[in-house]
CSV table of C-alpha atoms and ligand atoms in Angstrom, one decimal:
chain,number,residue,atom,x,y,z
A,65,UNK,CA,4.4,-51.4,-1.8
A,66,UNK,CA,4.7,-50.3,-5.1
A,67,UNK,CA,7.9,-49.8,-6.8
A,68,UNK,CA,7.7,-45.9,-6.9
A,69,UNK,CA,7.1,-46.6,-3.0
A,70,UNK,CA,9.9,-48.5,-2.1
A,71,UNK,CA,11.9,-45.9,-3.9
A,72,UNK,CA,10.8,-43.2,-2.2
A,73,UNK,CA,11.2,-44.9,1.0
A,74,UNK,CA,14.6,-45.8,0.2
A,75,UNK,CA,15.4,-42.6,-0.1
A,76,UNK,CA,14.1,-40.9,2.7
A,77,UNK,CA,15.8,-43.6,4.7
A,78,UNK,CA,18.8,-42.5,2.9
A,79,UNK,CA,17.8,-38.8,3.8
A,80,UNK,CA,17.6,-39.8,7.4
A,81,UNK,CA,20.4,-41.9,8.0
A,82,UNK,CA,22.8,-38.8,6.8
A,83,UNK,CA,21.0,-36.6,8.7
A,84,UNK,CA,21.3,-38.8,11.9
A,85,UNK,CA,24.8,-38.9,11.5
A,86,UNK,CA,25.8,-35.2,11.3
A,87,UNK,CA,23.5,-34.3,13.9
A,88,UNK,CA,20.7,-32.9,11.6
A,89,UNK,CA,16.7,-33.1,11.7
A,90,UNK,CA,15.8,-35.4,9.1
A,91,UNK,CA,12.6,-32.9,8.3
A,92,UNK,CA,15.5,-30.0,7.8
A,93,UNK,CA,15.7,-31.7,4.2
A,94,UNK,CA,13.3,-31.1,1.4
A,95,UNK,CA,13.4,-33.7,-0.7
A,96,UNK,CA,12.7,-33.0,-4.7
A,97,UNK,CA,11.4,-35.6,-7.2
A,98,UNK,CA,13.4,-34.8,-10.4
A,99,UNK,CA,10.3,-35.4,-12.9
A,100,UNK,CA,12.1,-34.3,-16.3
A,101,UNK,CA,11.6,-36.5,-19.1
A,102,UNK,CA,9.2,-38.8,-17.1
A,103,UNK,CA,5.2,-39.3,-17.8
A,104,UNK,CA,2.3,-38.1,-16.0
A,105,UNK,CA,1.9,-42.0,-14.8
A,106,UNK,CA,5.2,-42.1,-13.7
A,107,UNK,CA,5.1,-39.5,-11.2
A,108,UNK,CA,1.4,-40.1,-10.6
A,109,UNK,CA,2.9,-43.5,-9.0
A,110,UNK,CA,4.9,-41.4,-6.8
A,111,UNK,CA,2.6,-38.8,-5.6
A,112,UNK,CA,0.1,-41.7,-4.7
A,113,UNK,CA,3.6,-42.8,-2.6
A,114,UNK,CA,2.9,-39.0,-0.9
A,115,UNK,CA,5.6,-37.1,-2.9
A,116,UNK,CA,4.4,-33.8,-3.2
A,117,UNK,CA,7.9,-31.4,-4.2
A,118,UNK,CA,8.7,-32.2,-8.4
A,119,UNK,CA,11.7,-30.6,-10.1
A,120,UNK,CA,12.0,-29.3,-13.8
A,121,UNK,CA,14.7,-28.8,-16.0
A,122,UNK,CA,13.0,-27.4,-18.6
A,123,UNK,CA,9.7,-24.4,-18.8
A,124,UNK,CA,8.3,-26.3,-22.0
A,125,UNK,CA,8.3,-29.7,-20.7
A,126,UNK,CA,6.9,-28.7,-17.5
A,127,UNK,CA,4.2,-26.6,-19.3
A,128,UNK,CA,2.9,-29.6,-21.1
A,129,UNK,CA,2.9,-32.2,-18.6
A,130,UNK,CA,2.6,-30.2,-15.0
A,131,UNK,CA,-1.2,-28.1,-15.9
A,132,UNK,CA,-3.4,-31.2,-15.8
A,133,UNK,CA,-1.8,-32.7,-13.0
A,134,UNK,CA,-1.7,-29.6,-10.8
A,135,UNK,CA,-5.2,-29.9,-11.2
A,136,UNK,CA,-6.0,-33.2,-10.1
A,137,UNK,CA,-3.2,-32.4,-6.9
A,138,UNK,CA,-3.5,-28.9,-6.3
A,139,UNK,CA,-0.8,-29.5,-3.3
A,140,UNK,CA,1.7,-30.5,-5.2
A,141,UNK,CA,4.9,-27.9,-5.6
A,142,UNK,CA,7.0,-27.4,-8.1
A,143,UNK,CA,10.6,-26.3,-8.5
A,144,UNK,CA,12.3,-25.2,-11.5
A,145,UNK,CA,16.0,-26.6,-11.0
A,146,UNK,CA,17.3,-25.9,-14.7
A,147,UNK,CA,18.9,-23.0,-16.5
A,148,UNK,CA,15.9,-20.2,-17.7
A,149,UNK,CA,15.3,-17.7,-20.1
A,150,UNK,CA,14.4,-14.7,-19.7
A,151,UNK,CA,11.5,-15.0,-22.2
A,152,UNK,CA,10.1,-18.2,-20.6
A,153,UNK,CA,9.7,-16.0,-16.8
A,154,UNK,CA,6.0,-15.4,-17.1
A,155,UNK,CA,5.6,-18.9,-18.3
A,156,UNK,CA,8.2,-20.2,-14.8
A,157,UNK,CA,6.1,-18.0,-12.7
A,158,UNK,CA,2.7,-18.9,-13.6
A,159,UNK,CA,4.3,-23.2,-12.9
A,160,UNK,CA,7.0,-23.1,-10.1
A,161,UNK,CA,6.8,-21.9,-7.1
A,162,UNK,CA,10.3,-21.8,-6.3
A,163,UNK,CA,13.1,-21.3,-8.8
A,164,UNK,CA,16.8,-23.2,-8.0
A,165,UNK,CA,18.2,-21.6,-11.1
A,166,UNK,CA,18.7,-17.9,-10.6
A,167,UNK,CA,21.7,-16.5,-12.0
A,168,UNK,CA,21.8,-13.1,-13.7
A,169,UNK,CA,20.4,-9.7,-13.5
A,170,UNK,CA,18.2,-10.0,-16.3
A,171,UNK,CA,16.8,-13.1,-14.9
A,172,UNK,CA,16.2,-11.3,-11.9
A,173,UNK,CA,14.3,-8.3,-13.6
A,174,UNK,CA,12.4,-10.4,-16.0
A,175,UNK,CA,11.1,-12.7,-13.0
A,176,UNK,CA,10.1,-9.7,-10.8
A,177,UNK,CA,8.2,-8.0,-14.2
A,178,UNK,CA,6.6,-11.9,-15.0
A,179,UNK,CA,6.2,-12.0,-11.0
A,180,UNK,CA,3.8,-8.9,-10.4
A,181,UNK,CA,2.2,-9.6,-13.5
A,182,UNK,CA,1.2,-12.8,-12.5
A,183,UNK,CA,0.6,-12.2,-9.4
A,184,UNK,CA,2.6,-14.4,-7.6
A,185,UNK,CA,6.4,-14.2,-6.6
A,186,UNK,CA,8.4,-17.3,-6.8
A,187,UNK,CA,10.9,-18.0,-4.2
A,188,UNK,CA,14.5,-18.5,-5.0
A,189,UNK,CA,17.8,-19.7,-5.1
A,190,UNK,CA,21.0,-18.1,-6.4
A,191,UNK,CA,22.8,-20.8,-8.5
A,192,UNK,CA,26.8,-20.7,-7.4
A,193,UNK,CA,28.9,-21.6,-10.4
A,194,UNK,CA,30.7,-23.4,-7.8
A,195,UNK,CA,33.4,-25.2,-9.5
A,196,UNK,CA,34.3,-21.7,-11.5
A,197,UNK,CA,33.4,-23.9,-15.0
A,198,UNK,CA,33.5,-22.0,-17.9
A,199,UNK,CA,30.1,-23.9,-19.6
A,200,UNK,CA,28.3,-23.9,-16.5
A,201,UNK,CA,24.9,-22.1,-14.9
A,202,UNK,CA,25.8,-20.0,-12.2
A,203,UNK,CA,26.7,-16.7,-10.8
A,204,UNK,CA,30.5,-16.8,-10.4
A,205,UNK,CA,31.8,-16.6,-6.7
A,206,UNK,CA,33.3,-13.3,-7.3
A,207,UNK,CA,30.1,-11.9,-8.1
A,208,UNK,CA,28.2,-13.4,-5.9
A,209,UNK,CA,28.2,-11.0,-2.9
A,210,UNK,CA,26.4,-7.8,-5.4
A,211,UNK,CA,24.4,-10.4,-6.9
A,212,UNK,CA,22.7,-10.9,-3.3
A,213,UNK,CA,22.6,-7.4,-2.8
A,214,UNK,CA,20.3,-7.1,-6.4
A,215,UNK,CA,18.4,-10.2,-5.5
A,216,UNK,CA,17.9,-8.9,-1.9
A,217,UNK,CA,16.8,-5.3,-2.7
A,218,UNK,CA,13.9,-7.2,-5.0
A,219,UNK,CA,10.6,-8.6,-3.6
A,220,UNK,CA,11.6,-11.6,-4.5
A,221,UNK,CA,11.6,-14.0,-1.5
A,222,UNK,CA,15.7,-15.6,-1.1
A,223,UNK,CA,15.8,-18.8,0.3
A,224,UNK,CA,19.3,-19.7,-0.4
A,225,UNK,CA,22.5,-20.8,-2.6
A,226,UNK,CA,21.8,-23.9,-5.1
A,227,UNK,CA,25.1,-25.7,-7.1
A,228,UNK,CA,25.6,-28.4,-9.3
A,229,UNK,CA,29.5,-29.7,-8.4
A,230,UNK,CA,31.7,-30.5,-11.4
A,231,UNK,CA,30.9,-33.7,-12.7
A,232,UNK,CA,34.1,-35.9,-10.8
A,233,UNK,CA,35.0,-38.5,-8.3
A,234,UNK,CA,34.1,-36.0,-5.6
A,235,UNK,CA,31.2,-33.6,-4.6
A,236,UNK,CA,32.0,-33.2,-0.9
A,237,UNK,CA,34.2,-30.3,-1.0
A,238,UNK,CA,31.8,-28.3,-3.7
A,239,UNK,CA,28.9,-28.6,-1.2
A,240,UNK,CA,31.5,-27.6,2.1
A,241,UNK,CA,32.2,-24.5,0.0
A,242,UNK,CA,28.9,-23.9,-0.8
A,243,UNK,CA,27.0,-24.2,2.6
A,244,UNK,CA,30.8,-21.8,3.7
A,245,UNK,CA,29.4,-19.3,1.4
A,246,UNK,CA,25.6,-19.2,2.3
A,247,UNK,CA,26.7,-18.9,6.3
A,248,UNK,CA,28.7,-16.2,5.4
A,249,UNK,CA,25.7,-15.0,3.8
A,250,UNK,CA,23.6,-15.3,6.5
A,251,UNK,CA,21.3,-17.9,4.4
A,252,UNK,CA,19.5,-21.5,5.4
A,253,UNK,CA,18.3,-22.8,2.2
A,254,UNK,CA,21.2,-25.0,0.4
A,255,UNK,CA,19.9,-26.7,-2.1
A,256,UNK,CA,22.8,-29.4,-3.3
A,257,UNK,CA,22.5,-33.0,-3.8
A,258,UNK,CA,21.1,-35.3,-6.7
A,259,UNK,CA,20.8,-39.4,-7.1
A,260,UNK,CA,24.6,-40.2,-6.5
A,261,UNK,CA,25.3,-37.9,-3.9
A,262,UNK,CA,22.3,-36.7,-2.1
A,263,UNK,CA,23.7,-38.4,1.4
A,264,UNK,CA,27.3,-36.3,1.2
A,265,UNK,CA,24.9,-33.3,0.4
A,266,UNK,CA,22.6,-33.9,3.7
A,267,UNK,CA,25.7,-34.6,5.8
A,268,UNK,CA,27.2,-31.4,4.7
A,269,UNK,CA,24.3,-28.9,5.5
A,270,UNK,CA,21.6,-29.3,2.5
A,271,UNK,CA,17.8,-28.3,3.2
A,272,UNK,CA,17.0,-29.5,-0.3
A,273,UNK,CA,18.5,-32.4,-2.4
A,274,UNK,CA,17.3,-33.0,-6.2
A,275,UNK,CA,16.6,-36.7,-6.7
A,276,UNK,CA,15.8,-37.8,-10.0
A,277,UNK,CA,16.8,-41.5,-11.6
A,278,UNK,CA,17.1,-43.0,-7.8
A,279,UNK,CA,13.5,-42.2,-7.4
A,280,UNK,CA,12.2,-43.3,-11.2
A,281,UNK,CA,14.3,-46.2,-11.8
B,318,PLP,C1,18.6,-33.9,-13.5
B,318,PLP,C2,18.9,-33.1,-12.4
B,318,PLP,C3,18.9,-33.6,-11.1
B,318,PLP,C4,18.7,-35.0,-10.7
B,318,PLP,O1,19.7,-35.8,-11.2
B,318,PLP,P1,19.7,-37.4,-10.8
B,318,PLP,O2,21.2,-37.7,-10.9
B,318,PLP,O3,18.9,-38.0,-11.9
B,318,PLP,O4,19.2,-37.6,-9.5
B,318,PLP,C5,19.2,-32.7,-10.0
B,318,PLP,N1,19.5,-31.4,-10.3
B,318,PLP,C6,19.5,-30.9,-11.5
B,318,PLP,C7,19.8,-29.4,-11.7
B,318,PLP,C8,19.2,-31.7,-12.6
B,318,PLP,O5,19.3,-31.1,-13.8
């Protein structure tokens, strides 16, 4: 096996073992290949592994590096997990097929506009500001309940609620409250987990997890 391989493997036994434990499917969990700042051969290595799900912080980087390869694997999917501007939503629609990193009204708008244009409506998840940080990406919990109403009155398909804890010794309780909220919500998708903490994230309810330096180094 290569070492992209074994990586990947490790990881999805990771996936698996978590999911064993609480009781979950193992194929409940999506699991996303952070790609940002790695090459085309570095994530080539990992779709020849069978990775087909890749995660982007950022529209320009994506845009540069994502086109040619798309074409050489048009199955692969891509997922914007970073925070967006508005004037990059026609350049996001035309890439990702799902967005993690909806968190605003204008977003919203400017993603439905960029989606009809293109012709192609990206799925999405409302970002919680889940640990109420004042620097952070997110819609604030207080808002969040007429934020779904806007994102649910658009034609924009919701899949669920995606955080990013407070950096700190523990994410555990962030992803509880988190997967609290999007039952209360009446929503699967719970897109929470990265490198260090992707197994607490599985064990607590997460249909996708965000893995990006486990996977690449
Ligand atoms: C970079 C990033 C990840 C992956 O982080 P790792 O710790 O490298 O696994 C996940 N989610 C978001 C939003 C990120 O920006």
């Amino acid at each position: 096996m290569t070492d992209a391989a074994s990586r990947l493997d490790s990881i999805h036994q990771g996936i698996s073992d978590a999911a064993r434990l609480a009781r979950r499917l193992p194929e409940a969990v999506t699991l996303v290949a952070v790609s940002k700042t790695r090459s085309a051969a570095e994530i080539e290595q990992l779709i020849a592994a069978g990775q087909r799900d890749f995660g982007e912080s950022r529209v320009q980087e994506a845009d540069a590096k994502w086109p040619a390869l798309v074409e050489r694997y048009p199955d692969v999917r891509l997922h914007a997990i970073g925070r967006l501007q508005s004037n990059k939503a026609e350049d996001a629609v035309r890439l990702f097929g799902t967005i993690h990193s909806l968190d605003r009204s204008s977003l919203l708008r400017a993603l439905v506009q960029a989606g009809a244009k293109v012709g192609r409506l990206p799925t999405v998840y409302v970002q919680v500001n889940i640990g109420d940080e004042q620097q952070k990406g997110g819609v604030a919990m207080a808002d969040l309940p007429g934020f779904l109403d806007q994102v649910r009155a658009s034609p924009l398909p919701l899949a669920g609620l995606m955080a990013i804890p407070p950096l700190g010794p523990e994410p555990s309780p962030y992803f509880a409250l988190l997967a609290k909220l999007a039952r209360r919500h009446k929503l699967d998708g719970l897109s929470i987990g990265m490198s260090g903490d992707y197994r607490a994230a599985v064990m607590l309810g997460a249909t996708v997890v965000r893995v990006g330096s486990a996977l690449f180094e």
